[in-house]
mmCIF file of C-alpha atoms and ligand atoms in Angstrom:
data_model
loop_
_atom_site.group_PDB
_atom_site.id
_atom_site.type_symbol
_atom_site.label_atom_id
_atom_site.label_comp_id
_atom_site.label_asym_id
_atom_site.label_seq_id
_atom_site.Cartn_x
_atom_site.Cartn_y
_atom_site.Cartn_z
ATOM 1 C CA UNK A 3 85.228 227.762 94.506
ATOM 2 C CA UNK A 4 86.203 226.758 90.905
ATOM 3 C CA UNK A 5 88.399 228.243 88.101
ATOM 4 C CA UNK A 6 86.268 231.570 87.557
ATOM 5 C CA UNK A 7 87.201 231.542 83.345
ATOM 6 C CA UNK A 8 86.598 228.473 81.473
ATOM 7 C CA UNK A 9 89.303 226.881 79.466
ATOM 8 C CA UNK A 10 89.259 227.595 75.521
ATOM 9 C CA UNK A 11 88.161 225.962 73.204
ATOM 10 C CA UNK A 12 84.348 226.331 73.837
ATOM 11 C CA UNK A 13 82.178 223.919 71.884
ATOM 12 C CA UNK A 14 78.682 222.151 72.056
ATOM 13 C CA UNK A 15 78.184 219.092 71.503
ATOM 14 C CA UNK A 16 74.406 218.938 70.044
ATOM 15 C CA UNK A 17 72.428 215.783 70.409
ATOM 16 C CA UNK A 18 70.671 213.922 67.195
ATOM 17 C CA UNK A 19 67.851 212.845 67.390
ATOM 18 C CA UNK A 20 66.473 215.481 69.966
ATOM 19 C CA UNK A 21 63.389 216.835 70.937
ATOM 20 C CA UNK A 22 59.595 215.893 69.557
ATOM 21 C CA UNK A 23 58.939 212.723 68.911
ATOM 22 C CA UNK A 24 56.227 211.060 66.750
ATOM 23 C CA UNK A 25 54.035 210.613 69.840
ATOM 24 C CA UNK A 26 54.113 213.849 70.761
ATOM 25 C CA UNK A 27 54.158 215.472 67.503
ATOM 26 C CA UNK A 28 50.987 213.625 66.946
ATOM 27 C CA UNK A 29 49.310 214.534 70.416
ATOM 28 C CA UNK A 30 49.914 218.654 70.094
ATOM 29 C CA UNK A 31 48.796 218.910 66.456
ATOM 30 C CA UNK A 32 45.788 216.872 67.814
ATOM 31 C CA UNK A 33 44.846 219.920 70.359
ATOM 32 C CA UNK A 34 45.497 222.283 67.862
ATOM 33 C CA UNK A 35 43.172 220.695 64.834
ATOM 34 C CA UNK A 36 40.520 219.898 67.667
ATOM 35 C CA UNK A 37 40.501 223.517 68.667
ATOM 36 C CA UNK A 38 40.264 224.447 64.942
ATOM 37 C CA UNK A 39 37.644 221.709 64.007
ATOM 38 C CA UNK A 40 35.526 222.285 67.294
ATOM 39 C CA UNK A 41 36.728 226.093 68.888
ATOM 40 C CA UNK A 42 37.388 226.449 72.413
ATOM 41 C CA UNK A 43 37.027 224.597 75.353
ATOM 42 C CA UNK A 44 38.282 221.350 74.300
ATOM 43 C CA UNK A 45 39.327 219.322 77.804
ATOM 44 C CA UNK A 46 42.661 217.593 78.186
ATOM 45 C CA UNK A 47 42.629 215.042 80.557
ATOM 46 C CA UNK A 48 46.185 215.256 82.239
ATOM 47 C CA UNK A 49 49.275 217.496 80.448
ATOM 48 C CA UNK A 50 48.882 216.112 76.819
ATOM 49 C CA UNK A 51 52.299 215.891 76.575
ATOM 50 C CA UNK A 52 54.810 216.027 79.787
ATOM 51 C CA UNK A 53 56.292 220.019 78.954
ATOM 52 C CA UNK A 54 55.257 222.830 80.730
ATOM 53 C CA UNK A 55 56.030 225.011 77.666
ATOM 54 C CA UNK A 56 53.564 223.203 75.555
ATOM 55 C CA UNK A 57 51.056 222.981 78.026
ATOM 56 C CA UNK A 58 50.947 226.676 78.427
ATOM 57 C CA UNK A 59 50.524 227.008 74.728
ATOM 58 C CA UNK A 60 48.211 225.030 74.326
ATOM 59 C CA UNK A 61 46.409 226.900 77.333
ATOM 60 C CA UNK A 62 46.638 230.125 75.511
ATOM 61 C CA UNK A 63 44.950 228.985 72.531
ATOM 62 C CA UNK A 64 42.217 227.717 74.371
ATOM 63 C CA UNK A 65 42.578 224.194 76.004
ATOM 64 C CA UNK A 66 41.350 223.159 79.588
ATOM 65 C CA UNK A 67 43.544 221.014 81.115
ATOM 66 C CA UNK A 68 41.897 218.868 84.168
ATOM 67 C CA UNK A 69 42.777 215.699 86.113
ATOM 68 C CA UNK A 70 40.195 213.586 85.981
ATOM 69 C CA UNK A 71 37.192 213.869 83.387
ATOM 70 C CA UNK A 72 34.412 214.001 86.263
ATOM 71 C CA UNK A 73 35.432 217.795 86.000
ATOM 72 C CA UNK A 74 34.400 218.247 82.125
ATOM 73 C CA UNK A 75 31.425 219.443 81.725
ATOM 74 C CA UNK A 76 28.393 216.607 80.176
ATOM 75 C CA UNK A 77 28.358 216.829 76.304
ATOM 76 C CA UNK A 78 32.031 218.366 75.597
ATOM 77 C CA UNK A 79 34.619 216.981 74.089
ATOM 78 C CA UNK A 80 37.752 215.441 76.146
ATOM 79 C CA UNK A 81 40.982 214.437 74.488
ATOM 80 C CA UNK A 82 43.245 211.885 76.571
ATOM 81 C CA UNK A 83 46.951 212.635 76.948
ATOM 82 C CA UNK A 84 49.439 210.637 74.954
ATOM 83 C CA UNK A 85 50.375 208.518 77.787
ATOM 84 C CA UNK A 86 47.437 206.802 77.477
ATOM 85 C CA UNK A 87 44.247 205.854 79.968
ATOM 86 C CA UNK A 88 43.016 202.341 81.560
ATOM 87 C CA UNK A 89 40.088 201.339 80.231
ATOM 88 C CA UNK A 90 37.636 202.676 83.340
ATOM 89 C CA UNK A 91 38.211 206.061 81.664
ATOM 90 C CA UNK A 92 37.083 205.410 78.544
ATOM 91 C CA UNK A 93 33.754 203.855 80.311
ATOM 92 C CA UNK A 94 33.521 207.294 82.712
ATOM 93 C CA UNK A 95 34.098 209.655 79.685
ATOM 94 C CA UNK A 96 30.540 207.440 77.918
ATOM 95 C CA UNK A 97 28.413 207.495 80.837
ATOM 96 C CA UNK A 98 29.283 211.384 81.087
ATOM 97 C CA UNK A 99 28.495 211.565 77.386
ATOM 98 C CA UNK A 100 31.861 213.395 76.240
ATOM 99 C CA UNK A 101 33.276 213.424 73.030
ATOM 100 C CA UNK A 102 36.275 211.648 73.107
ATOM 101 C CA UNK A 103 39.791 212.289 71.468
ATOM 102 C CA UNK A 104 42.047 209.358 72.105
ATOM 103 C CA UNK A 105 45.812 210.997 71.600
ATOM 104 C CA UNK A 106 47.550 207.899 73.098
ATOM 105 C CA UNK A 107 50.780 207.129 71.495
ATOM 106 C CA UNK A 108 50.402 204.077 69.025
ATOM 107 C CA UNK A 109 53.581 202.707 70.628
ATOM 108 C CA UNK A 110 51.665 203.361 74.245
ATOM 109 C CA UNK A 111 48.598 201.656 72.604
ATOM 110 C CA UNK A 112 50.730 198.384 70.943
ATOM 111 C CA UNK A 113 51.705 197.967 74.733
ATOM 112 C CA UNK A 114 48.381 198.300 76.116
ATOM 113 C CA UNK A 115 47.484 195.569 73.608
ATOM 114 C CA UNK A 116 50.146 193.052 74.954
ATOM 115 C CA UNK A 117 48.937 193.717 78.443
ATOM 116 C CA UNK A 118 45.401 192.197 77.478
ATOM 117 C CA UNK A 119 46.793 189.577 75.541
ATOM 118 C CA UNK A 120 48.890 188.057 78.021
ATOM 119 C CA UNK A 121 46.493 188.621 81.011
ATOM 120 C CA UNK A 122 43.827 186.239 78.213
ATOM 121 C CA UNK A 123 46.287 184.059 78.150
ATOM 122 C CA UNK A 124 46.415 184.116 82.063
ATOM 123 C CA UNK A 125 50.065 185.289 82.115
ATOM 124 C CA UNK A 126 51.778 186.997 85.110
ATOM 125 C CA UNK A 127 52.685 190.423 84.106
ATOM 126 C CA UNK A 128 55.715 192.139 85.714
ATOM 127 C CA UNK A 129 55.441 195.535 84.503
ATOM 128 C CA UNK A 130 58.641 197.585 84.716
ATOM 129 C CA UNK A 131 57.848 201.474 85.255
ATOM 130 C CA UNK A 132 57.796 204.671 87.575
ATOM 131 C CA UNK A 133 55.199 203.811 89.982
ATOM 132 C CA UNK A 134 52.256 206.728 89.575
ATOM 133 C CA UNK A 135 53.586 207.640 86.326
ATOM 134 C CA UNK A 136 50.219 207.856 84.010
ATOM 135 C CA UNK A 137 51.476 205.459 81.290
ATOM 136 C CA UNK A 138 51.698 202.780 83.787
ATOM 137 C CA UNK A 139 48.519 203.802 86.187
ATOM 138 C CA UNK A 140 46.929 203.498 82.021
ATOM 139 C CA UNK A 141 48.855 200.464 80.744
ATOM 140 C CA UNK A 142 48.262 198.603 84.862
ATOM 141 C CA UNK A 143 44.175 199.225 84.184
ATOM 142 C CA UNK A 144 44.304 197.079 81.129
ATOM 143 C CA UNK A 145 44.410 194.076 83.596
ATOM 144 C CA UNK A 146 44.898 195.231 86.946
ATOM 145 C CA UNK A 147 44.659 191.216 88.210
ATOM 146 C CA UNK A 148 47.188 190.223 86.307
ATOM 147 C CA UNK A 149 49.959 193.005 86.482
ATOM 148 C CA UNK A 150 52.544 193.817 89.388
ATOM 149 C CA UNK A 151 54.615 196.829 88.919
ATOM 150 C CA UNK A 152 58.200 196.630 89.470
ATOM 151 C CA UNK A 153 60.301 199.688 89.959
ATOM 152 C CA UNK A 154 63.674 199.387 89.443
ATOM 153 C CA UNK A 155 65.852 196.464 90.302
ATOM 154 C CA UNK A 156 65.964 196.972 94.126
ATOM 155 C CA UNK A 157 61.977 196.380 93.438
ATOM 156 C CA UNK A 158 62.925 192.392 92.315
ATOM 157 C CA UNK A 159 63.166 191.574 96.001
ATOM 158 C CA UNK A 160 59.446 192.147 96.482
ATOM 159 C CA UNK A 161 58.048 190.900 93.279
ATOM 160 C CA UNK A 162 55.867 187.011 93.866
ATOM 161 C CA UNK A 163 54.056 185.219 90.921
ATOM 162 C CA UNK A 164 51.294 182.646 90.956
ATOM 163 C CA UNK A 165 53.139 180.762 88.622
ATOM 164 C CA UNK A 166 56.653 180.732 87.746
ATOM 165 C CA UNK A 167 56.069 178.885 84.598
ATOM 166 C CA UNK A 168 53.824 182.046 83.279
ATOM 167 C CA UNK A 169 55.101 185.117 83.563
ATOM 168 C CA UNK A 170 56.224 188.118 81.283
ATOM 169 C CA UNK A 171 57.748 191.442 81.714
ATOM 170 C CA UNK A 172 56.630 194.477 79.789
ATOM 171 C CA UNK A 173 58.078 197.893 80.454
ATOM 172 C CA UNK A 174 56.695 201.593 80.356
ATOM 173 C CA UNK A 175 58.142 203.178 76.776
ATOM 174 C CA UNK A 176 60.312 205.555 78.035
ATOM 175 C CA UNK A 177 62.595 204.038 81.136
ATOM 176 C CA UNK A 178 66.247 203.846 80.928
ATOM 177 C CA UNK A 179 67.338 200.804 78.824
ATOM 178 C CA UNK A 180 70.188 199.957 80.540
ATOM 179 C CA UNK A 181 68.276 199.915 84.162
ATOM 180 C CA UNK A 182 65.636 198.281 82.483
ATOM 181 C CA UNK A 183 67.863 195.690 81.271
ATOM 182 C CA UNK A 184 69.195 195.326 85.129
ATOM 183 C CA UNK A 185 65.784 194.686 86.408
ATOM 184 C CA UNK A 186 65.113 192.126 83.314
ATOM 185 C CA UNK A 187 68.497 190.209 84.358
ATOM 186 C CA UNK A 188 67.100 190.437 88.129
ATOM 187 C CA UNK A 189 64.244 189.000 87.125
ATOM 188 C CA UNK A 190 64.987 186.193 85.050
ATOM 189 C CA UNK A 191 67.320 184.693 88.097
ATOM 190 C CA UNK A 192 64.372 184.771 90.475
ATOM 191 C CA UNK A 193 62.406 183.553 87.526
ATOM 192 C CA UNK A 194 64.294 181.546 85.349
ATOM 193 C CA UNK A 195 61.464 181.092 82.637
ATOM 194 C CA UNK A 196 60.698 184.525 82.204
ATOM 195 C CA UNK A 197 59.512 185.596 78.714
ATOM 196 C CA UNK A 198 60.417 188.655 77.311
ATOM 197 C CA UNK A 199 57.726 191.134 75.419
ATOM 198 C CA UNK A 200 56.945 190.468 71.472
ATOM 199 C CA UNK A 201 59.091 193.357 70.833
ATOM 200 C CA UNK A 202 60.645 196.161 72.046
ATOM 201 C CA UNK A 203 58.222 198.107 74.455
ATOM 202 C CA UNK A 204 60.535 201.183 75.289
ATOM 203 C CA UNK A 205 60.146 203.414 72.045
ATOM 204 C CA UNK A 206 62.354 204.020 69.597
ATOM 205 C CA UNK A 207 62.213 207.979 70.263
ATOM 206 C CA UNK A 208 63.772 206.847 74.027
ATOM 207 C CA UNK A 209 66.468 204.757 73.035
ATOM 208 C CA UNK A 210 67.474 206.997 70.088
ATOM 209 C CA UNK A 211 67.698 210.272 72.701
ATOM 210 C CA UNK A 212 69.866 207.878 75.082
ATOM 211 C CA UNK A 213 71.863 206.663 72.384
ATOM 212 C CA UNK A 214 73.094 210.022 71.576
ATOM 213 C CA UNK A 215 73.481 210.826 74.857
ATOM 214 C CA UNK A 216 75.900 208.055 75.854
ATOM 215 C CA UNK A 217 77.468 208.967 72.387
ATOM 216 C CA UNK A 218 78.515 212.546 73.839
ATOM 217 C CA UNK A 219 78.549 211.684 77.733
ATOM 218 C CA UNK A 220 81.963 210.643 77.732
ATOM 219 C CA UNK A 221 83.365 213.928 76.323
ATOM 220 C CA UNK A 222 81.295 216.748 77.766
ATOM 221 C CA UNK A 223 81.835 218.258 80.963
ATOM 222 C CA UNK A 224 78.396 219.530 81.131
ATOM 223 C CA UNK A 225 75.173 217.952 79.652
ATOM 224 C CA UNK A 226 72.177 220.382 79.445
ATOM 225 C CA UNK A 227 69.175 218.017 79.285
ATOM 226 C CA UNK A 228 65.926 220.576 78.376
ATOM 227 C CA UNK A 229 62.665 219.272 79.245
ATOM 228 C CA UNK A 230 60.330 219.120 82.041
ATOM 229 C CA UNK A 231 60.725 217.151 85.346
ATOM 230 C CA UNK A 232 57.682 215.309 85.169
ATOM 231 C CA UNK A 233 58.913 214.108 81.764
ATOM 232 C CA UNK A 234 60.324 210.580 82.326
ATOM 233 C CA UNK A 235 62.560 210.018 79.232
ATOM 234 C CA UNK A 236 63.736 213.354 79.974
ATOM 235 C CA UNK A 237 64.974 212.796 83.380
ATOM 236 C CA UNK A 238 66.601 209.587 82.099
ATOM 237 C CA UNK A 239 68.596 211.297 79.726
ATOM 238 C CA UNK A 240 70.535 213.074 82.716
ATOM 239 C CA UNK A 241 71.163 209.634 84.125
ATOM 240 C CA UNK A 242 71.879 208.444 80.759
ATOM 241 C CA UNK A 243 74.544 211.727 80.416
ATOM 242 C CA UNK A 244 76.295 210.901 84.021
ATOM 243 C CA UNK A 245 76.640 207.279 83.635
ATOM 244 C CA UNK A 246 78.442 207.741 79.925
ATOM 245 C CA UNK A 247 81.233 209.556 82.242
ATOM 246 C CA UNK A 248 79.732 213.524 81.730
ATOM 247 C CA UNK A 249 81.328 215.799 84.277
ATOM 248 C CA UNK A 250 77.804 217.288 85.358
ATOM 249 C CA UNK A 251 74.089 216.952 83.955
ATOM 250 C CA UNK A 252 71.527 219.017 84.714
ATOM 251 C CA UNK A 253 67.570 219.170 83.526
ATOM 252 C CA UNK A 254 66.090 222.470 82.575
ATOM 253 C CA UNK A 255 62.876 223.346 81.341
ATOM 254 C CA UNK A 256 64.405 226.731 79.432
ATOM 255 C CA UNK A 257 67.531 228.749 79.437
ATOM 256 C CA UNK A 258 66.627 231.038 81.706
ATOM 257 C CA UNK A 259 66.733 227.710 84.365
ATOM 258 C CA UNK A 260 70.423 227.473 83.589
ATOM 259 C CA UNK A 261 72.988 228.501 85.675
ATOM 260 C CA UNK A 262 76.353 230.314 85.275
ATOM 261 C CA UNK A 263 78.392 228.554 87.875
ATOM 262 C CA UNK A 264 77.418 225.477 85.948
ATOM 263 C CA UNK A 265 79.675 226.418 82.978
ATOM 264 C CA UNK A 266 83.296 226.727 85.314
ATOM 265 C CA UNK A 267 85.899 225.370 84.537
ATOM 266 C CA UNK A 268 83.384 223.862 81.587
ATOM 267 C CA UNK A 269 84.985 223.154 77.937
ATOM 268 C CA UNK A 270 82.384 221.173 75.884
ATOM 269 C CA UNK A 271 79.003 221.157 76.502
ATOM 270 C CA UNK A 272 76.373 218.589 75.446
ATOM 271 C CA UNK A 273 72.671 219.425 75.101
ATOM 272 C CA UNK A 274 69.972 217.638 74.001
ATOM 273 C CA UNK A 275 66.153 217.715 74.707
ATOM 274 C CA UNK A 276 62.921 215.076 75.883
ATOM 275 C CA UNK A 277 61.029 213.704 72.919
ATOM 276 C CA UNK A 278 58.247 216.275 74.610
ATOM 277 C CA UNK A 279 60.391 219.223 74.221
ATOM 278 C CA UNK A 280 59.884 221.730 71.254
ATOM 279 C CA UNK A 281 62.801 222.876 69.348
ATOM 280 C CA UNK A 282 62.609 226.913 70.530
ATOM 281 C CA UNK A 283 63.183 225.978 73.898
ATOM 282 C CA UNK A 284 67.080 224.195 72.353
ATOM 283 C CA UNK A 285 67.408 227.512 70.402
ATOM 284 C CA UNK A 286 66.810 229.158 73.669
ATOM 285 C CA UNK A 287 70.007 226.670 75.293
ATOM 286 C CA UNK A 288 72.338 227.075 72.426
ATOM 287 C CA UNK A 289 71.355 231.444 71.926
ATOM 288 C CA UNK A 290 72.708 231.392 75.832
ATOM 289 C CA UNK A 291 75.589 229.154 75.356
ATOM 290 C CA UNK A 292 76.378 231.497 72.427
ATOM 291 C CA UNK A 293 76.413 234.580 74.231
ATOM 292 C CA UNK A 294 79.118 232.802 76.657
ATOM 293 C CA UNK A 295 81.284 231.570 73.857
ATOM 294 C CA UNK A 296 79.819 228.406 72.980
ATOM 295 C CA UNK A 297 79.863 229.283 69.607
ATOM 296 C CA UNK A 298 81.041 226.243 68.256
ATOM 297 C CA UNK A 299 77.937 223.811 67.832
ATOM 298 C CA UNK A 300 78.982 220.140 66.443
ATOM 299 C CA UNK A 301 75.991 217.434 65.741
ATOM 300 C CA UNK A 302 76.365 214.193 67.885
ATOM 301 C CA UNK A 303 73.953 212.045 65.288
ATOM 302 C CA UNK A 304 72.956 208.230 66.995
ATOM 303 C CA UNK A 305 69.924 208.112 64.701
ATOM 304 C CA UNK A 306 68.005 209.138 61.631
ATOM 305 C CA UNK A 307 64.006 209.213 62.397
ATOM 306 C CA UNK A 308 61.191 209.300 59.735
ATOM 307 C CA UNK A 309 58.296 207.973 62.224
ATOM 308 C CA UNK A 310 55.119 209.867 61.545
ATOM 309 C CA UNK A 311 51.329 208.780 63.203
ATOM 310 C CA UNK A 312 48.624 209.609 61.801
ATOM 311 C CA UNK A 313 46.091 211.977 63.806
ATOM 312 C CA UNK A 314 43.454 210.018 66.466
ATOM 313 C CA UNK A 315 41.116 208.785 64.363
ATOM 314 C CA UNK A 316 37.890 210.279 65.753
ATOM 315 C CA UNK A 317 39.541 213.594 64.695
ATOM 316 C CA UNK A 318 40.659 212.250 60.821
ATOM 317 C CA UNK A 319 37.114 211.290 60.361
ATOM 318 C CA UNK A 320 35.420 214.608 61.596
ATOM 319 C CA UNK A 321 38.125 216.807 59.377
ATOM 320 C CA UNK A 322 37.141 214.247 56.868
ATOM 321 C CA UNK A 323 33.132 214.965 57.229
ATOM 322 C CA UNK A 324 33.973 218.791 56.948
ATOM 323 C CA UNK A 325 36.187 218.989 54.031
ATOM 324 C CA UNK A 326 33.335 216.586 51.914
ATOM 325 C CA UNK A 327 30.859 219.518 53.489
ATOM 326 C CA UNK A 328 33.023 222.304 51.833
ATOM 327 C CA UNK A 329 33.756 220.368 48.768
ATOM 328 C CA UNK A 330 29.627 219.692 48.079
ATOM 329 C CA UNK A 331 28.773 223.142 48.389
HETATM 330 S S1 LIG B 414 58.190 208.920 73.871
HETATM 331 FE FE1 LIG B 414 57.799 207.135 72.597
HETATM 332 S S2 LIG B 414 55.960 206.193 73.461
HETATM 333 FE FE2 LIG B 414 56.100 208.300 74.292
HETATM 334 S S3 LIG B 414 54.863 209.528 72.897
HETATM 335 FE FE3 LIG B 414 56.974 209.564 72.113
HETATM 336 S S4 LIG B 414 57.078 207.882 70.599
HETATM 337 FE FE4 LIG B 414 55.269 207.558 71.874
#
């Protein structure tokens, strides 16, 4: 049993940047113009973005969400998740007709592009990400001959190359950057000529969100990470928390996940949120931090972000067709 009355003074530490980022942003306001341009059902081919919250939403207001697009019905319109696809679903969503929505992250989408490139060029591709996570099941269908997944450093061991002399690693966008950079340095002794991708391939709405976390990690005793548990960069951020020397971490989709006995003996608490997590679900954190003392609420800033994408483009030009329809009448 711990101390039963935490120590005064109470204060939260409150990560910035949290929460959406420009990926995500981009993929919900897709749904919602889609279901406004076209009414209900559109299809969603996996969660559009990884938060249960969102999902649910978006449920409410009329999007199907399925696995695979063999279950939309011929002739309706399917929008793909912003994690991206392999090309074979592009080619199954034509030959069932559907009207596609491409919501893939423009950062998911620049990797995508190196994939091909390299694999033209007849590169090795050592592709560092979750194994099963959809970004890299997408990203791995862009050249499936010429990409080997690694996961993680203990992964290294097991990795072989045609040719030593041509080889590249790319990584999924939203990994940890400091295991990442393990598995890089494991990689480049078994293969000394390595090359490293064009440019950075984990986003900068990932390394912003760890950033801040590391930035507060050393002085909280308890990290409250919200976001979903199928969300990658928000399960690194508790990593991210307990390896900057946090006391305790802890993943939770909404306050109502938290739990008292977290907060004893607990001083300073740092929260922060998964670039798929919408700001309510914070209020939610900090309103029941509040009501426990945790009144105090200082910003932890790593970043400032101004990234905006634009909406898919299928879905710019049919808003486009209707508002020159409204303005010629
Ligand atoms: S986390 Fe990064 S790659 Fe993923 S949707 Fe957001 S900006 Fe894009």
């Amino acid at each position: 049993m711990g101390r039963m009355t935490a120590p005064t003074p109470r204060r939260v530490l409150l990560a910035a940047p949290r929460g959406y980022c420009a990926g995500v942003d981009r993929a919900v306001i897709a749904v919602e113009k889609a279901l406004e341009q076209y009414g209900s059902p559109v299809y969603v081919r996996h969660e559009i973005v990884h938060n249960k919250y969102v999902v649910q939403t978006l449920e409410k207001k009329g999007a199907i969400f399925v696995e695979e697009t063999a279950e939309v019905p011929e002739g309706s319109i399917v929008m793909f998740s912003a994690h991206g696809v392999a090309p074979t679903v592009h080619e199954e969503a034509a030959e069932r007709k559907l009207a596609t929505i491409d919501a893939t992250c423009p950062l998911v989408t620049k990797v995508h592009k190196e994939a091909v490139r390299f694999a033209q060029d007849d590169f090795d591709i050592l592709l560092i990400g979750h194994e099963g996570h959809e970004e890299v099941i997408g990203t791995s269908g862009e050249a499936p001959d010429h990409i080997t997944l690694v996961d993680g450093p203990e992964d290294v061991r097991n990795v072989e190359v045609r040719d030593p002399s041509r080889v590249v690693w790319l990584s999924q966008t939203t990994l940890s950057v400091d295991e990442t950079m393990e598995t890089v340095g494991a990689l480049k002794e078994k293969f000394p000529l390595l090359i490293s991708p064009p440019s950075d391939d984990i986003c900068y709405a990932t390394q912003n969100r760890q950033i801040a976390v590391k930035q507060m990690g050393a002085d909280a005793d308890l990290v409250i990470v919200v976001g979903s548990k199928n969300s990658s960069n928000s399960v690194r951020l508790v990593e991210v928390a307990l390896g900057a020397g946090a006391g305790d971490s802890h993943l939770v989709d909404s306050a109502d996940e938290i739990e008292e006995a977290w907060l004893d003996g607990v001083s300073t608490v740092g929260v922060t949120s998964g670039a798929s997590v919408p700001e309510v679900l914070v209020d939610g954190v900090l309103a029941w931090l509040s009501e426990r003392g945790f009144e105090d609420v200082e910003i932890v800033k790593a970043a400032e972000e101004s990234i905006v994408f634009s909406l898919p483009k299928e879905l710019r030009r049919d808003l486009r067709a209707e508002a020159a329809a409204l303005s010629a009448e």
